[in-house]
Structure formats: structure tokens, C-alpha cells
Short mmCIF file of C-alpha atoms and ligand atoms in Angstrom, two decimals:
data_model
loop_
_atom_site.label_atom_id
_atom_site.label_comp_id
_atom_site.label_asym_id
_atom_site.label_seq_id
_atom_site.Cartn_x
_atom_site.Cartn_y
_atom_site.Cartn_z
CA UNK A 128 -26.75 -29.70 52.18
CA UNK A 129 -30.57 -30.11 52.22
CA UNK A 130 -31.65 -32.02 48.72
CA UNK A 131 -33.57 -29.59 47.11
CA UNK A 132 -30.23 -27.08 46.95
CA UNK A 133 -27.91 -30.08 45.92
CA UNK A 134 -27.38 -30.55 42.20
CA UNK A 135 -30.13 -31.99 40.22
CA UNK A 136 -28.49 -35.04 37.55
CA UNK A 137 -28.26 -33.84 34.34
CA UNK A 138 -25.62 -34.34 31.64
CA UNK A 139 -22.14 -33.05 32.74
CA UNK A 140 -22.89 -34.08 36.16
CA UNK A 141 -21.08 -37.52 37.74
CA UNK A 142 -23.38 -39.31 39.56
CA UNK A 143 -22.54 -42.04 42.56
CA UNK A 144 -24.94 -44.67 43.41
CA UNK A 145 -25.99 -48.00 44.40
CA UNK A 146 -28.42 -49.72 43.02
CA UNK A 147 -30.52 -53.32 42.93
CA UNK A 148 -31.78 -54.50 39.81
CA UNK A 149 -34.77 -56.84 39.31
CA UNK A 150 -36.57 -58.85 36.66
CA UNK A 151 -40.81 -58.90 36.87
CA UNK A 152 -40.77 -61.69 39.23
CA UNK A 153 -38.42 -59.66 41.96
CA UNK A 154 -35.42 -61.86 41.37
CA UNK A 155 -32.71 -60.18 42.10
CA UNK A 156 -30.38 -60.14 39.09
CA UNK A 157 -27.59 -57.51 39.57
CA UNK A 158 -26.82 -55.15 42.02
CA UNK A 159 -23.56 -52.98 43.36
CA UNK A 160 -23.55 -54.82 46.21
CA UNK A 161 -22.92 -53.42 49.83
CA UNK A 162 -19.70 -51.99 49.46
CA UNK A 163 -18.27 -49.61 46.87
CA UNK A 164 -21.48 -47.57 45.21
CA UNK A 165 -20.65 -46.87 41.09
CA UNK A 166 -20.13 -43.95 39.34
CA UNK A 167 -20.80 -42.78 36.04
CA UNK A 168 -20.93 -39.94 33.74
CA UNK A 169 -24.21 -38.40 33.52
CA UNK A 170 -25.40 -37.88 29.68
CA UNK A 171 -23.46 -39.96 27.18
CA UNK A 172 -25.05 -43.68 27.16
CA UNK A 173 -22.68 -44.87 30.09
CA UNK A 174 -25.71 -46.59 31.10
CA UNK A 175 -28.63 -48.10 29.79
CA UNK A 176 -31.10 -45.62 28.11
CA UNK A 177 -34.00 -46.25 30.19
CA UNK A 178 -31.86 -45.67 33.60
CA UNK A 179 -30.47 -42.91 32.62
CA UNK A 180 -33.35 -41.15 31.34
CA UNK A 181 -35.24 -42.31 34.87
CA UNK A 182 -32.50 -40.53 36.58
CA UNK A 183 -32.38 -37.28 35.26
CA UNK A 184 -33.26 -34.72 37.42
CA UNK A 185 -32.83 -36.69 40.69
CA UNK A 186 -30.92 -35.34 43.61
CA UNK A 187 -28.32 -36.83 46.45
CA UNK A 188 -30.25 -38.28 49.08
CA UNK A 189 -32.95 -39.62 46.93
CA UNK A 190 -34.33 -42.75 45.69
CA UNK A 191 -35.63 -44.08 42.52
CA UNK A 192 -37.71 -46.29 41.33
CA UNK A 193 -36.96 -47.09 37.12
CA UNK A 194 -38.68 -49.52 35.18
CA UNK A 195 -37.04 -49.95 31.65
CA UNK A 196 -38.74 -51.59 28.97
CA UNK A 197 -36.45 -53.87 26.91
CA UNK A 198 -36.35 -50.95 24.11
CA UNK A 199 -34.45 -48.70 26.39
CA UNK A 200 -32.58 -51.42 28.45
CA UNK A 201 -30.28 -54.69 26.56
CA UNK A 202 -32.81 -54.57 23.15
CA UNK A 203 -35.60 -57.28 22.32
CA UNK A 204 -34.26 -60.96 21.90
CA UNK A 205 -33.23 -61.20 18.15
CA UNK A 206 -33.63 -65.12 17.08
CA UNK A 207 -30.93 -64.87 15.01
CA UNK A 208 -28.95 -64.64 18.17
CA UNK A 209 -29.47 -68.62 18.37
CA UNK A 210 -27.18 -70.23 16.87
CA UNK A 211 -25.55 -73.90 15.93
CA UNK A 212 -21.99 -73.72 16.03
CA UNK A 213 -18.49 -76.92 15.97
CA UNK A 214 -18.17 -78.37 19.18
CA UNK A 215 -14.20 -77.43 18.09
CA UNK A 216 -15.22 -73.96 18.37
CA UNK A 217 -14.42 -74.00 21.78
CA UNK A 218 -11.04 -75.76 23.43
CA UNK A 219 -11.54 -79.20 23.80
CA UNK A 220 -10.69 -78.73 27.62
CA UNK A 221 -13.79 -75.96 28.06
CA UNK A 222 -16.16 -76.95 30.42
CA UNK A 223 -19.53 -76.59 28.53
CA UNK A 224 -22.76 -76.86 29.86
CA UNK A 225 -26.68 -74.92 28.94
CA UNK A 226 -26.12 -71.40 30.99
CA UNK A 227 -22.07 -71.22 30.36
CA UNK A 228 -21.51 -67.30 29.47
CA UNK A 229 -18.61 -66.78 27.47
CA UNK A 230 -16.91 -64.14 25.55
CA UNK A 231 -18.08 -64.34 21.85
CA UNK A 232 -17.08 -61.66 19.05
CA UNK A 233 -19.89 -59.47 17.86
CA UNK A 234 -21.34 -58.65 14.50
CA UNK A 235 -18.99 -54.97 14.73
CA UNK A 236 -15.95 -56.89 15.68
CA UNK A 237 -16.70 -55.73 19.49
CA UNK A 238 -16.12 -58.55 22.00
CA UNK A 239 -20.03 -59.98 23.64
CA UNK A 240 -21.67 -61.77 26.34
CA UNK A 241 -22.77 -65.20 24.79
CA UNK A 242 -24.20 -68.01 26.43
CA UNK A 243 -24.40 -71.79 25.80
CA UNK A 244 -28.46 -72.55 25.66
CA UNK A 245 -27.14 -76.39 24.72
CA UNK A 246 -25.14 -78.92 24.25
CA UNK A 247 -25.02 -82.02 22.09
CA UNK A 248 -22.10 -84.77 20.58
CA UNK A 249 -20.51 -82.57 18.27
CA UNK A 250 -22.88 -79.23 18.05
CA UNK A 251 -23.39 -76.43 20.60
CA UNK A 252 -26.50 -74.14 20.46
CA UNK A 253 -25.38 -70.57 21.99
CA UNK A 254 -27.60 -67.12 22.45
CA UNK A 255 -25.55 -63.61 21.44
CA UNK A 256 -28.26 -62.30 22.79
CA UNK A 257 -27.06 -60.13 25.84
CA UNK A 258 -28.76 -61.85 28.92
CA UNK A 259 -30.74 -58.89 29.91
CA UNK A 260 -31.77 -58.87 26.79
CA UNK A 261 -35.63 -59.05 26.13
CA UNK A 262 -36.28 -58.04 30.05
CA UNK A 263 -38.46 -55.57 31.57
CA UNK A 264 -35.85 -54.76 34.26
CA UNK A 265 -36.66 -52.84 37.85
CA UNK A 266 -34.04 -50.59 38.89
CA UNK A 267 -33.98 -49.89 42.81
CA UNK A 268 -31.32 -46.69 43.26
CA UNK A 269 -30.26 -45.20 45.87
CA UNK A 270 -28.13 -41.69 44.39
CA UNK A 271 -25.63 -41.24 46.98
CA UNK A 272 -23.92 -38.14 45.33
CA UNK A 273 -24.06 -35.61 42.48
CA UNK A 274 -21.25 -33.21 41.80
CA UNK A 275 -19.82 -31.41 38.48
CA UNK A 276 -17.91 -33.47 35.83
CA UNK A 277 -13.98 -32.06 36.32
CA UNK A 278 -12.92 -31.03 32.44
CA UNK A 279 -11.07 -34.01 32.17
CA UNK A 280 -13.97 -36.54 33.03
CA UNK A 281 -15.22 -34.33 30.50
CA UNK A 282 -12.60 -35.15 28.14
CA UNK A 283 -12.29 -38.81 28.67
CA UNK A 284 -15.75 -39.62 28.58
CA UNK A 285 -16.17 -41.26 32.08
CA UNK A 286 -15.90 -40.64 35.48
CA UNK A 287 -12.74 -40.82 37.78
CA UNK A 288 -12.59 -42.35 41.33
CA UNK A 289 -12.37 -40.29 44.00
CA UNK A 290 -8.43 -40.79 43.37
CA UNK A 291 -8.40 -38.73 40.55
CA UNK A 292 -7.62 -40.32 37.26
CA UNK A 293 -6.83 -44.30 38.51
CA UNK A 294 -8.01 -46.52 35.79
CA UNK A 295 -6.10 -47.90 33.09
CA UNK A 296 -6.61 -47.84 29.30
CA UNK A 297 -5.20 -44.12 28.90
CA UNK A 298 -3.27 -41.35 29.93
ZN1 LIG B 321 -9.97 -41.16 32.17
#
């Protein structure tokens, strides 16, 4: 299939790729790493704004190149993100140090990515802010295929493996 007949990403369409992501500098800060590419479902915020936006009309075969401004990727930094909390917050036995990521509860109840920015006797400063957050971020991707949604991708909201429906969380 030569890429200008192969299905152009849109919403509805599950899309398999791998991809590198890097801050300003080039450090490398994520990526899907050399073996199993992801998948998501095109169209319904699976991803980050900016990336999926980027993507849209690409085809298998191709490569893109996405920047995505904070707005459209993890938000600005909020300051209000920084806060003093109890060294008994966390277990006594928790190994805490400035850079720790832990699981915090969000404003909405939702569970988030916090990290420990530092540490002192009987305080701890942490960031909610997620740690993309803030960050120009430079998205390498390399879309390895693009097919139809199946109605029940559809229905769920996500995409399925290549297994048919294998993840957990619902019939
Ligand atoms: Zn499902």
C-alpha cells in the first residue's frame, strides 16, 4: 500500500506509532522505546492536544515532526502547585528526597503525578504540577499504522491490541 492511498489520521481512525519526545535542549525525556510501538484512538483527547492536532492528517509510513507549546501539551506551571506539606504526610519508612514522584490526589479527586522539590526536619515542599508541565515539548513520530476504529473501540473509547479486547478495567 503506497502512502498516499493508505488512510489519512483523522478521528475514528486508531493510530500505531512510536515516538521520541524531547525538551528545547534535545534531552530526551520519554519515548516508546524500541519495542512495542503505542496505540491510541484518534480524536477524543487520548493524547495531548498539541500531538494530536500535529497528527491529523498524517499517513502510515510517515514521519512527524510536532512541537507543542505548553498550552496544548501538560498546561503552564501553576505556583500554587508548590506546596508545604507534614513530614507525617508520607510513611515514616518513605524514602524522600528533591525529584521523588509520587502519587498525590488531585483537586477533582483524580489520582496525580507529584513530586518532592524538597526536603527539610519536619516539612516537605512538593510540585502537583505534572512534570511536563510548563515545557515546550518536541515530538519525533514515526506512524507505523492507520486503520478504522472497530465499533467497539468506538464504544469504549480506546483502542484494543491487536488481540482484540485484552485490557482490563471492563467488559
Ligand atoms: Zn475496551
Amino acid at each position: 500500500m503506497s502512502a498516499s492511498q493508505s488512510p489519512a489520521i483523522e478521528a475514528g481512525k486508531v493510530v500505531t506509532l512510536h515516538y521520541t519526545l524531547r525538551d528545547s535542549a534535545g534531552n530526551e525525556l520519554d519515548s516508546s522505546g524500541t519495542d512495542e510501538p503505542i496505540q491510541y484512538l484518534h480524536g477524543i483527547g487520548m493524547i495531548v492536544p498539541g500531538l494530536e492536532e500535529g497528527l491529523a492528517g498524517k499517513r502510515q509510513g510517515e514521519r512527524a515532526k510536532v512541537v507543542v507549546k505548553p498550552e496544548d501539551g501538560y498546561g503552564e506551571r501553576d505556583p500554587r502547585g508548590i506546596q508545604e506539606v507534614s513530614r507525617d504526610t508520607f510513611p515514616p519508612d518513605t524514602a524522600l528526597e528533591p525529584g521523588t514522584e509520587f502519587e498525590a490526589e488531585g483537586p477533582d479527586g483524580d489520582p496525580i503525578l507529584a513530586t518532592v522539590v524538597a526536603v527539610a526536619a519536619d516539612k516537605v515542599t512538593i510540585d502537583l504540577n505534572h512534570p511536563l508541565a510548563g515545557l515546550t515539548l518536541y515530538f519525533d513520530v514515526s506512524i507505523k499504522e492507520v486503520r478504522d476504529a472497530t465499533a467497539e473501540e468506538l464504544a469504549h473509547g480506546h483502542a484494543h491490541g491487536p488481540e482484540g479486547h485484552e485490557h482490563e478495567g471492563h467488559d
